[in-house]
CSV table of C-alpha atoms and ligand atoms in Angstrom, one decimal:
chain,number,residue,atom,x,y,z
A,34,MET,CA,-3.7,-43.2,-7.7
A,35,THR,CA,-4.6,-46.2,-5.6
A,36,ASP,CA,-6.5,-44.5,-2.7
A,37,GLN,CA,-9.1,-43.1,-4.9
A,38,THR,CA,-12.2,-42.0,-2.9
A,39,ILE,CA,-14.3,-40.0,-5.4
A,40,SER,CA,-14.5,-39.8,-9.2
A,41,THR,CA,-14.0,-36.6,-11.2
A,42,HIS,CA,-17.7,-36.8,-12.1
A,43,ASP,CA,-18.9,-37.0,-8.5
A,44,ALA,CA,-16.6,-34.3,-7.2
A,45,ILE,CA,-17.8,-31.9,-9.9
A,46,HIS,CA,-21.4,-32.8,-9.2
A,47,LEU,CA,-21.1,-32.2,-5.5
A,48,GLU,CA,-19.4,-28.9,-5.9
A,49,HIS,CA,-22.0,-27.8,-8.4
A,50,GLU,CA,-24.9,-28.8,-6.1
A,51,TYR,CA,-23.6,-27.6,-2.8
A,52,SER,CA,-21.1,-24.7,-3.5
A,53,ALA,CA,-21.7,-21.2,-4.4
A,54,HIS,CA,-21.2,-20.7,-8.2
A,55,ASN,CA,-18.6,-18.0,-7.7
A,56,TYR,CA,-16.1,-19.6,-10.1
A,57,HIS,CA,-16.2,-21.2,-13.5
A,58,PRO,CA,-13.5,-23.9,-13.2
A,59,LEU,CA,-12.1,-26.1,-16.0
A,60,PRO,CA,-13.8,-29.5,-15.8
A,61,VAL,CA,-10.9,-31.2,-14.1
A,62,VAL,CA,-10.6,-32.4,-10.5
A,63,LEU,CA,-7.2,-32.5,-8.8
A,64,ALA,CA,-6.5,-35.0,-6.2
A,65,LYS,CA,-2.7,-34.9,-5.8
A,66,GLY,CA,0.2,-32.6,-6.6
A,67,GLU,CA,3.9,-32.9,-6.6
A,68,GLY,CA,6.3,-30.4,-8.0
A,69,VAL,CA,5.1,-29.3,-11.4
A,70,TYR,CA,2.6,-32.1,-11.7
A,71,VAL,CA,-1.0,-32.6,-10.5
A,72,TRP,CA,-3.1,-35.7,-10.9
A,73,ASP,CA,-6.9,-36.2,-11.2
A,74,PRO,CA,-8.7,-38.9,-9.1
A,75,GLU,CA,-8.5,-41.3,-12.0
A,76,GLY,CA,-4.7,-41.0,-12.1
A,77,LYS,CA,-4.3,-38.8,-15.2
A,78,LYS,CA,-1.2,-36.6,-14.8
A,79,TYR,CA,-1.0,-33.0,-15.8
A,80,PHE,CA,1.5,-30.2,-15.9
A,81,ASP,CA,0.2,-27.3,-13.8
A,82,PHE,CA,0.6,-24.1,-15.8
A,83,LEU,CA,-1.5,-22.0,-13.5
A,84,SER,CA,0.3,-22.7,-10.2
A,85,ALA,CA,-2.7,-21.6,-8.3
A,86,TYR,CA,-2.4,-18.1,-9.7
A,87,SER,CA,1.4,-18.1,-8.9
A,88,ALA,CA,0.9,-19.3,-5.3
A,89,VAL,CA,2.8,-22.5,-5.8
A,90,ASN,CA,6.0,-21.0,-7.3
A,91,GLN,CA,7.9,-23.5,-5.2
A,92,GLY,CA,6.0,-26.4,-6.7
A,93,HIS,CA,3.2,-28.6,-5.2
A,94,SER,CA,3.9,-30.0,-1.7
A,95,HIS,CA,7.5,-29.0,-1.6
A,96,PRO,CA,9.1,-31.4,0.9
A,97,ARG,CA,10.7,-28.6,2.8
A,98,LEU,CA,7.4,-26.7,3.1
A,99,VAL,CA,5.6,-29.9,4.1
A,100,HIS,CA,8.2,-30.5,6.8
A,101,ALA,CA,8.1,-26.9,8.1
A,102,MET,CA,4.3,-27.0,8.2
A,103,MET,CA,4.0,-30.4,9.9
A,104,SER,CA,6.6,-29.7,12.5
A,105,GLN,CA,5.3,-26.3,13.4
A,106,ALA,CA,1.6,-27.5,13.3
A,107,SER,CA,2.4,-30.1,15.9
A,108,THR,CA,4.3,-27.6,18.1
A,109,LEU,CA,2.3,-24.4,18.0
A,110,ALA,CA,-0.1,-23.2,15.3
A,111,LEU,CA,-2.0,-20.1,16.5
A,112,THR,CA,-1.8,-17.8,19.5
A,113,SER,CA,-3.3,-14.6,18.1
A,114,ARG,CA,-1.2,-11.6,18.6
A,115,ALA,CA,-2.7,-10.9,22.0
A,116,PHE,CA,0.5,-12.8,23.0
A,117,HIS,CA,3.9,-12.9,21.4
A,118,ASN,CA,4.9,-16.2,19.7
A,119,ASP,CA,8.5,-17.4,19.2
A,120,VAL,CA,8.4,-17.6,15.4
A,121,PHE,CA,6.9,-14.3,14.4
A,122,GLY,CA,9.8,-12.2,15.6
A,123,PRO,CA,12.4,-14.2,13.7
A,124,TYR,CA,10.1,-14.2,10.6
A,125,ALA,CA,9.7,-10.4,10.8
A,126,LYS,CA,13.5,-10.0,10.9
A,127,TYR,CA,13.9,-12.5,8.1
A,128,ILE,CA,11.4,-11.1,5.7
A,129,THR,CA,12.3,-7.4,6.2
A,130,GLU,CA,16.0,-8.1,5.6
A,131,TYR,CA,15.1,-10.3,2.6
A,132,PHE,CA,13.3,-7.5,0.9
A,133,GLY,CA,15.1,-4.5,2.4
A,134,PHE,CA,12.4,-2.8,4.5
A,135,ASP,CA,12.3,-1.7,8.1
A,136,ARG,CA,9.0,-3.5,9.1
A,137,VAL,CA,6.4,-6.0,8.1
A,138,LEU,CA,2.7,-6.2,8.8
A,139,PRO,CA,1.5,-9.8,8.5
A,140,MET,CA,-1.9,-10.7,7.1
A,141,ASN,CA,-3.4,-13.8,5.4
A,142,THR,CA,-4.8,-13.2,2.0
A,143,GLY,CA,-3.7,-10.9,-0.8
A,144,ALA,CA,-6.9,-8.8,-0.6
A,145,GLU,CA,-6.3,-8.2,3.1
A,146,ALA,CA,-2.8,-7.1,2.4
A,147,VAL,CA,-4.1,-4.6,-0.2
A,148,GLU,CA,-6.6,-3.4,2.3
A,149,THR,CA,-3.8,-3.0,4.8
A,150,ALA,CA,-1.8,-0.9,2.3
A,151,ILE,CA,-4.8,1.3,1.7
A,152,LYS,CA,-5.2,1.9,5.4
A,153,LEU,CA,-1.5,2.6,5.9
A,154,CYS,CA,-1.4,5.0,2.9
A,155,ARG,CA,-4.5,7.0,4.1
A,156,LYS,CA,-3.2,7.2,7.7
A,157,TRP,CA,0.2,8.3,6.5
A,158,ALA,CA,-1.5,11.0,4.3
A,159,TYR,CA,-3.3,12.5,7.3
A,160,GLU,CA,-0.5,12.2,9.9
A,161,LYS,CA,2.6,12.8,7.8
A,162,LYS,CA,1.6,14.5,4.6
A,163,GLY,CA,-1.0,16.7,6.4
A,164,LEU,CA,-4.0,16.1,4.2
A,165,ASP,CA,-7.4,16.9,5.7
A,166,SER,CA,-9.1,14.0,7.3
A,167,GLY,CA,-11.2,11.9,4.9
A,168,THR,CA,-9.9,13.5,1.7
A,169,ALA,CA,-7.1,11.2,0.7
A,170,GLU,CA,-7.1,9.9,-2.9
A,171,ILE,CA,-5.3,6.8,-4.2
A,172,ILE,CA,-4.6,6.6,-7.9
A,173,VAL,CA,-5.3,3.2,-9.4
A,174,CYS,CA,-5.1,1.8,-12.9
A,175,ASN,CA,-7.8,0.6,-15.3
A,176,ASP,CA,-8.1,-3.2,-15.5
A,177,ASN,CA,-6.5,-3.6,-12.1
A,178,PHE,CA,-6.9,-6.7,-10.0
A,179,HIS,CA,-6.2,-6.3,-6.3
A,180,GLY,CA,-8.7,-8.7,-4.7
A,181,ARG,CA,-12.4,-9.1,-3.8
A,182,THR,CA,-13.2,-7.0,-0.8
A,183,THR,CA,-15.9,-4.3,-1.0
A,184,THR,CA,-13.4,-1.5,-1.0
A,185,ILE,CA,-11.2,-3.2,-3.6
A,186,VAL,CA,-14.0,-4.0,-6.0
A,187,SER,CA,-15.2,-0.5,-5.7
A,188,PHE,CA,-12.2,0.6,-7.8
A,189,SER,CA,-12.2,-2.4,-10.2
A,190,THR,CA,-13.1,-1.6,-13.8
A,191,ASP,CA,-14.3,-5.1,-14.4
A,192,PRO,CA,-18.2,-5.0,-14.3
A,193,ASP,CA,-18.4,-8.6,-13.1
A,194,ALA,CA,-16.1,-7.9,-10.2
A,195,LYS,CA,-17.8,-4.6,-9.3
A,196,ASN,CA,-21.4,-4.3,-10.4
A,197,GLY,CA,-24.1,-5.1,-7.8
A,198,PHE,CA,-21.8,-4.7,-4.8
A,199,GLY,CA,-22.4,-1.0,-4.1
A,200,PRO,CA,-22.6,1.4,-2.3
A,201,TYR,CA,-18.9,2.0,-3.2
A,202,PRO,CA,-16.3,3.6,-1.0
A,203,THR,CA,-14.8,6.6,-2.7
A,204,GLY,CA,-11.2,8.0,-2.7
A,205,PHE,CA,-9.9,6.3,-5.8
A,206,TYR,CA,-8.9,7.9,-9.1
A,207,HIS,CA,-8.4,5.9,-12.3
A,208,ILE,CA,-5.8,6.3,-14.9
A,209,PRO,CA,-4.9,4.0,-17.9
A,210,TYR,CA,-2.2,1.4,-17.1
A,211,ASN,CA,1.3,2.1,-18.4
A,212,ASP,CA,0.5,5.8,-19.1
A,213,LEU,CA,3.0,8.1,-17.5
A,214,ASP,CA,1.4,11.3,-18.9
A,215,ALA,CA,-1.9,10.3,-17.2
A,216,LEU,CA,-0.1,9.6,-14.0
A,217,ALA,CA,1.8,12.9,-14.1
A,218,LYS,CA,-1.5,14.7,-14.6
A,219,ALA,CA,-3.3,12.7,-11.9
A,220,LEU,CA,-0.5,13.6,-9.5
A,221,GLU,CA,-1.4,17.3,-9.9
A,222,ARG,CA,-4.8,16.6,-8.2
A,223,LYS,CA,-5.2,18.0,-4.7
A,224,ASN,CA,-5.3,15.2,-2.2
A,225,VAL,CA,-3.3,12.4,-3.7
A,226,ALA,CA,-1.8,10.1,-1.1
A,227,GLY,CA,-0.7,7.0,-3.1
A,228,PHE,CA,-0.4,5.2,-6.4
A,229,LEU,CA,-1.4,1.6,-6.2
A,230,VAL,CA,-0.2,-0.5,-9.1
A,231,GLU,CA,0.7,-4.0,-10.3
A,232,PRO,CA,4.1,-3.9,-11.9
A,233,ILE,CA,2.7,-6.4,-14.4
A,234,GLN,CA,-1.1,-6.7,-14.6
A,235,GLY,CA,-1.7,-10.4,-14.1
A,236,GLU,CA,-5.4,-10.9,-14.2
A,237,ALA,CA,-5.8,-8.3,-17.0
A,238,GLY,CA,-3.9,-10.7,-19.2
A,239,VAL,CA,-0.3,-10.4,-18.3
A,240,MET,CA,0.1,-6.8,-19.4
A,241,VAL,CA,3.8,-5.9,-19.3
A,242,PRO,CA,4.3,-2.1,-19.2
A,243,ALA,CA,7.1,-0.2,-20.9
A,244,ASP,CA,10.5,-0.7,-19.5
A,245,ASP,CA,10.6,2.7,-17.8
A,246,PHE,CA,7.0,2.7,-16.5
A,247,ILE,CA,7.7,1.5,-13.0
A,248,SER,CA,10.9,3.5,-12.4
A,249,GLU,CA,9.4,6.7,-13.8
A,250,ALA,CA,6.1,6.2,-11.9
A,251,GLN,CA,8.1,5.9,-8.7
A,252,ARG,CA,10.1,9.0,-9.5
A,253,LEU,CA,7.0,11.0,-10.3
A,254,CYS,CA,5.4,9.8,-7.0
A,255,LYS,CA,8.5,10.8,-5.0
A,256,GLU,CA,8.5,14.2,-6.5
A,257,LYS,CA,4.9,14.8,-5.3
A,258,ASN,CA,5.3,13.1,-1.9
A,259,VAL,CA,2.9,10.4,-2.9
A,260,LEU,CA,3.4,6.8,-1.8
A,261,PHE,CA,4.3,4.3,-4.5
A,262,ILE,CA,2.5,1.1,-3.6
A,263,ALA,CA,3.4,-2.1,-5.5
A,264,ASP,CA,1.0,-5.0,-5.5
A,265,GLU,CA,3.3,-7.9,-6.1
A,266,VAL,CA,0.9,-10.5,-4.8
A,267,GLN,CA,1.1,-12.3,-8.2
A,268,THR,CA,4.3,-11.0,-9.7
A,269,GLY,CA,6.6,-11.1,-6.6
A,270,ILE,CA,8.8,-13.9,-5.3
A,271,GLY,CA,10.7,-14.9,-8.4
A,272,ARG,CA,7.8,-15.3,-10.8
A,273,THR,CA,8.9,-12.6,-13.3
A,274,GLY,CA,12.6,-13.5,-13.2
A,275,GLY,CA,13.5,-10.9,-10.6
A,276,LEU,CA,12.9,-11.4,-6.8
A,277,LEU,CA,10.2,-8.8,-7.4
A,278,ALA,CA,8.9,-7.4,-10.7
A,279,VAL,CA,10.0,-3.9,-9.5
A,280,CYS,CA,13.6,-5.3,-9.4
A,281,GLY,CA,13.8,-4.5,-13.1
A,282,ASN,CA,17.0,-6.0,-14.4
A,283,CYS,CA,18.6,-6.0,-11.1
A,284,ASN,CA,21.2,-8.7,-10.9
A,285,CYS,CA,21.4,-9.3,-7.2
A,286,GLU,CA,19.3,-12.4,-8.0
A,287,ASN,CA,19.1,-13.8,-4.5
A,288,LYS,CA,18.2,-11.8,-1.4
A,289,CYS,CA,17.4,-8.2,-2.2
A,290,GLU,CA,20.5,-6.1,-1.8
A,291,ARG,CA,18.9,-2.8,-2.7
A,292,GLY,CA,20.8,-3.0,-6.0
A,293,SER,CA,21.1,0.0,-8.2
A,294,SER,CA,18.1,-0.9,-10.3
A,295,TYR,CA,15.9,-2.0,-7.4
A,296,ILE,CA,12.9,0.3,-7.5
A,297,LYS,CA,11.9,0.2,-3.9
A,298,PRO,CA,8.2,0.8,-3.3
A,299,ASP,CA,7.1,2.8,-0.3
A,300,ILE,CA,4.7,0.0,0.4
A,301,LEU,CA,5.2,-3.6,-0.9
A,302,ILE,CA,2.3,-6.0,-0.9
A,303,LEU,CA,3.1,-9.8,-1.1
A,304,GLY,CA,0.9,-12.9,-0.9
A,305,LYS,CA,0.4,-16.1,-2.8
A,306,ALA,CA,3.9,-17.6,-3.2
A,307,LEU,CA,4.9,-16.2,0.2
A,308,SER,CA,3.7,-19.6,1.6
A,309,GLY,CA,4.4,-21.7,-1.5
A,310,GLY,CA,0.7,-22.4,-1.5
A,311,MET,CA,0.7,-24.2,1.8
A,312,TYR,CA,-1.4,-21.7,3.7
A,313,PRO,CA,-2.7,-18.2,3.2
A,314,VAL,CA,0.1,-15.8,4.1
A,315,SER,CA,0.4,-12.2,3.0
A,316,ALA,CA,2.5,-9.3,4.1
A,317,VAL,CA,2.8,-5.6,3.8
A,318,LEU,CA,6.3,-4.2,4.0
A,319,ALA,CA,7.2,-0.5,4.6
A,320,ASP,CA,9.8,1.6,6.3
A,321,ASN,CA,9.3,3.3,9.7
A,322,GLU,CA,8.0,6.6,8.3
A,323,VAL,CA,5.0,4.8,6.9
A,324,MET,CA,4.6,1.7,9.0
A,325,MET,CA,4.8,3.4,12.4
A,326,VAL,CA,1.6,5.4,11.7
A,327,ILE,CA,-0.4,2.3,12.8
A,328,LYS,CA,-0.7,2.0,16.5
A,329,PRO,CA,-2.0,-0.9,18.7
A,330,GLY,CA,-5.7,-1.6,18.1
A,331,GLN,CA,-5.8,0.2,14.7
A,332,HIS,CA,-5.3,-2.8,12.5
A,333,GLY,CA,-4.9,-6.6,12.8
A,334,SER,CA,-6.0,-10.1,12.1
A,335,THR,CA,-6.5,-13.1,14.3
A,336,PHE,CA,-4.4,-15.3,12.1
A,337,GLY,CA,-1.9,-12.7,10.8
A,338,GLY,CA,1.7,-13.5,12.0
A,339,ASN,CA,0.8,-16.8,13.5
A,340,PRO,CA,3.6,-19.3,14.1
A,341,LEU,CA,2.5,-21.7,11.5
A,342,ALA,CA,2.3,-19.0,8.8
A,343,SER,CA,5.6,-17.4,9.9
A,344,LYS,CA,7.4,-20.7,9.8
A,345,ILE,CA,6.1,-21.6,6.4
A,346,ALA,CA,6.8,-18.2,4.9
A,347,MET,CA,10.4,-18.2,6.1
A,348,GLU,CA,10.9,-21.7,4.6
A,349,ALA,CA,9.1,-20.7,1.3
A,350,LEU,CA,11.4,-17.6,0.9
A,351,GLU,CA,14.5,-19.7,1.7
A,352,VAL,CA,13.6,-22.3,-0.9
A,353,VAL,CA,13.4,-19.5,-3.5
A,354,VAL,CA,17.0,-18.6,-2.8
A,355,ASP,CA,18.4,-22.1,-2.3
A,356,GLU,CA,16.8,-23.4,-5.5
A,357,LYS,CA,17.6,-20.3,-7.5
A,358,LEU,CA,14.0,-20.1,-8.6
A,359,THR,CA,14.3,-16.5,-9.7
A,360,GLN,CA,17.2,-17.3,-12.0
A,361,ASN,CA,15.4,-20.3,-13.3
A,362,ALA,CA,12.3,-18.2,-14.1
A,363,ARG,CA,14.4,-15.7,-15.9
A,364,ARG,CA,16.3,-18.3,-18.0
A,365,LEU,CA,13.3,-20.6,-18.8
A,366,GLY,CA,11.1,-17.6,-19.5
A,367,GLU,CA,13.4,-16.5,-22.3
A,368,ILE,CA,13.3,-20.0,-23.8
A,369,PHE,CA,9.6,-20.2,-23.5
A,370,ARG,CA,8.9,-16.9,-25.2
A,371,SER,CA,11.4,-17.5,-28.0
A,372,GLU,CA,10.0,-20.9,-28.7
A,373,MET,CA,6.4,-19.6,-28.7
A,374,ASN,CA,7.2,-16.6,-30.8
A,375,ALA,CA,8.8,-18.8,-33.4
A,376,PHE,CA,5.7,-21.0,-33.3
A,377,LYS,CA,3.5,-18.0,-33.7
A,378,GLU,CA,4.9,-17.4,-37.1
A,379,GLU,CA,3.4,-20.7,-38.3
A,380,CYS,CA,0.3,-20.8,-36.2
A,381,ASP,CA,-2.6,-18.6,-37.2
A,382,LEU,CA,-4.3,-18.9,-33.8
A,383,ILE,CA,-1.6,-17.0,-31.9
A,384,GLN,CA,-1.7,-13.2,-32.2
A,385,LEU,CA,0.8,-12.4,-29.6
A,386,VAL,CA,3.1,-13.9,-26.9
A,387,ARG,CA,4.1,-11.7,-24.0
A,388,GLY,CA,5.3,-11.9,-20.5
A,389,LYS,CA,8.3,-11.8,-18.2
A,390,GLY,CA,10.1,-14.6,-16.5
A,391,LEU,CA,7.6,-17.5,-16.1
A,392,LEU,CA,4.5,-15.2,-16.1
A,393,ASN,CA,3.5,-15.4,-19.8
A,394,ALA,CA,0.4,-15.2,-21.9
A,395,ILE,CA,-0.7,-16.2,-25.4
A,396,VAL,CA,-3.2,-13.8,-26.9
A,397,ILE,CA,-5.5,-15.8,-29.2
A,398,ASN,CA,-6.1,-14.4,-32.7
A,399,ASP,CA,-9.9,-14.2,-32.5
A,400,VAL,CA,-12.6,-11.8,-31.4
A,401,GLU,CA,-12.6,-11.2,-27.7
A,402,SER,CA,-16.1,-12.6,-27.1
A,403,SER,CA,-15.4,-16.0,-28.6
A,404,SER,CA,-14.8,-19.0,-26.5
A,405,THR,CA,-11.6,-20.0,-28.4
A,406,ALA,CA,-9.2,-19.5,-25.4
A,407,TRP,CA,-11.5,-21.6,-23.2
A,408,ARG,CA,-11.8,-24.4,-25.8
A,409,ILE,CA,-8.0,-24.4,-26.3
A,410,CYS,CA,-7.6,-24.8,-22.5
A,411,ILE,CA,-9.9,-27.8,-22.6
A,412,ALA,CA,-7.8,-29.3,-25.4
A,413,LEU,CA,-4.6,-28.5,-23.5
A,414,LYS,CA,-6.1,-30.3,-20.5
A,415,ASP,CA,-6.9,-33.4,-22.6
A,416,ASN,CA,-3.3,-33.3,-23.7
A,417,GLY,CA,-2.0,-33.1,-20.1
A,418,LEU,CA,-1.4,-29.4,-19.4
A,419,LEU,CA,-3.6,-27.2,-17.2
A,420,ALA,CA,-4.0,-23.5,-18.0
A,421,LYS,CA,-6.8,-21.0,-17.7
A,422,PRO,CA,-8.0,-18.1,-19.9
A,423,THR,CA,-7.8,-14.7,-18.3
A,424,HIS,CA,-9.8,-11.7,-19.4
A,425,GLY,CA,-10.5,-11.7,-23.1
A,426,ASN,CA,-9.1,-14.3,-25.4
A,427,ILE,CA,-5.9,-14.8,-23.5
A,428,ILE,CA,-4.3,-17.9,-22.0
A,429,ARG,CA,-2.0,-17.3,-19.0
A,430,LEU,CA,0.9,-19.8,-18.7
A,431,ALA,CA,2.7,-19.8,-15.4
A,432,PRO,CA,4.2,-23.1,-14.3
A,433,PRO,CA,5.8,-23.6,-10.9
A,434,LEU,CA,9.3,-22.0,-10.9
A,435,ILE,CA,11.0,-25.3,-10.1
A,436,ILE,CA,10.2,-26.6,-13.6
A,437,THR,CA,13.3,-27.9,-15.4
A,438,GLU,CA,14.3,-27.1,-19.0
A,439,GLU,CA,13.4,-30.6,-20.0
A,440,GLN,CA,10.0,-30.4,-18.5
A,441,LEU,CA,9.4,-27.0,-20.1
A,442,MET,CA,10.4,-28.4,-23.5
A,443,SER,CA,7.8,-31.2,-23.1
A,444,CYS,CA,5.2,-28.6,-22.2
A,445,ILE,CA,6.1,-26.5,-25.2
A,446,SER,CA,5.6,-29.6,-27.4
A,447,ILE,CA,2.1,-30.2,-25.8
A,448,ILE,CA,1.2,-26.5,-26.4
A,449,LYS,CA,2.3,-26.7,-30.1
A,450,LYS,CA,0.6,-30.0,-30.7
A,451,THR,CA,-2.6,-28.8,-29.1
A,452,PHE,CA,-2.7,-25.5,-31.1
A,453,THR,CA,-2.0,-27.4,-34.3
A,454,GLU,CA,-4.7,-30.0,-33.7
A,455,PHE,CA,-7.1,-27.3,-32.7
A,456,LEU,CA,-6.6,-25.5,-36.0
A,457,VAL,CA,-7.2,-28.7,-38.0
A,458,LEU,CA,-10.4,-29.6,-36.0
A,459,HIS,CA,-11.9,-26.1,-35.9
A,460,LYS,CA,-11.5,-23.8,-38.8
A,461,LYS,CA,-11.1,-20.3,-37.5
A,462,SER,CA,-14.3,-19.2,-39.1
A,463,ASP,CA,-16.2,-21.7,-36.9
A,464,THR,CA,-14.7,-20.4,-33.8
A,465,ILE,CA,-15.7,-16.8,-34.5
A,466,GLN,CA,-19.3,-17.9,-34.6
A,467,ALA,CA,-18.9,-20.0,-31.4
B,696,LIG,C1,-4.5,-12.7,-6.3
B,696,LIG,C2,-4.2,-11.3,-6.2
B,696,LIG,C3,-4.7,-10.5,-5.2
B,696,LIG,C4,-5.7,-11.1,-4.1
B,696,LIG,O1,-5.2,-12.1,-3.4
B,696,LIG,P1,-6.1,-13.1,-2.6
B,696,LIG,O2,-5.2,-14.0,-1.8
B,696,LIG,O3,-6.9,-13.9,-3.6
B,696,LIG,O4,-7.0,-12.2,-1.8
B,696,LIG,C5,-4.3,-9.2,-5.1
B,696,LIG,N1,-3.5,-8.6,-6.0
B,696,LIG,C6,-3.1,-9.3,-7.0
B,696,LIG,C7,-2.2,-8.6,-8.0
B,696,LIG,C8,-3.4,-10.7,-7.2
B,696,LIG,O5,-2.9,-11.3,-8.3
């Protein structure tokens, strides 16, 4: 890059000195992005295998998203919903048809959308299901990640996320993930209003449940008149090789056609890639029966549904269809896992490879408390590929969905080379003591 303004060293130093220490980033500074690539201030180029936690499924600075954003920003950016704007209505029609729901409630961040779903679920429980006011319970899973608000962290089982932020709101009941018996039992409880679940647990380390977990969970909820709430903030919008992870093996591939294997949630939560990373845009989708319990004044957000967000989200969803990103994620995901599984046989460092579409993880063959995954990520960075460990000794690998097969093969080579070098440099016994 020629217009370098600040070095990697200085950028990290300033952040360390003046920012809250609420993250532990890899020591890399990014100054430019394009497609699957990002560059640091010194001009070193990397493959981005985090994609901002799956927010940039469409790739960095997608030209169509840049154009949509620039043209709308210079026309009208924010009105608040005290007035109507001329983009939100078309966007509402577009996104509801796209996913097959009656209505959308627009928000900004994923956590806000989860909060919105919780409010909707509770209000529905009192007004439609007839639960006594203030008694509604929502079933959640162990090791969930739904965001960072005080209510959401109150039902996190991660001590770092939760501890020290009480007092905690109540009304949540935990079951193990991917456990239908536990769900069936929990559904026997008295005041259950909803079941909030990630169809694949991303932050927990890309935990893919049994094939029938989601469909059976939905069936059990329906039987008990309990809302099935899918948090697809990370898994949705092509990432897992279906338009949504709840699409299962649905083959409609483009716009959702409510195909036979589409497991339609009562409430669908989207965020992240809904804007292709351009802007915080999240959404909650539901049918009339649920959505219409919210009346004017009962929920909202200054920025939710603004023209800029609406325009960007429409374009971001359109790009997913036009560029067949879902299909690409499905096809390249198969290649990635089969290559990495073959490599696992010869690499002692890899315990397991799992995932769906282009949301994958390598589980490192080492004790959970070791820093091996972190150190491998540093080595990957040095070799030109950026990824980050998730909980435990797990590396999540999630490139933008626009990645080509050729690019993916280069990335697989980098990963193999890095693991092989790592094994030579650090005998496994050293890493265990690390
Ligand atoms: C990232 C994420 C969220 C929170 O989204 P923010 O935009 O960071 O608030 C919620 N749910 C899931 C599954 C996520 O991955």
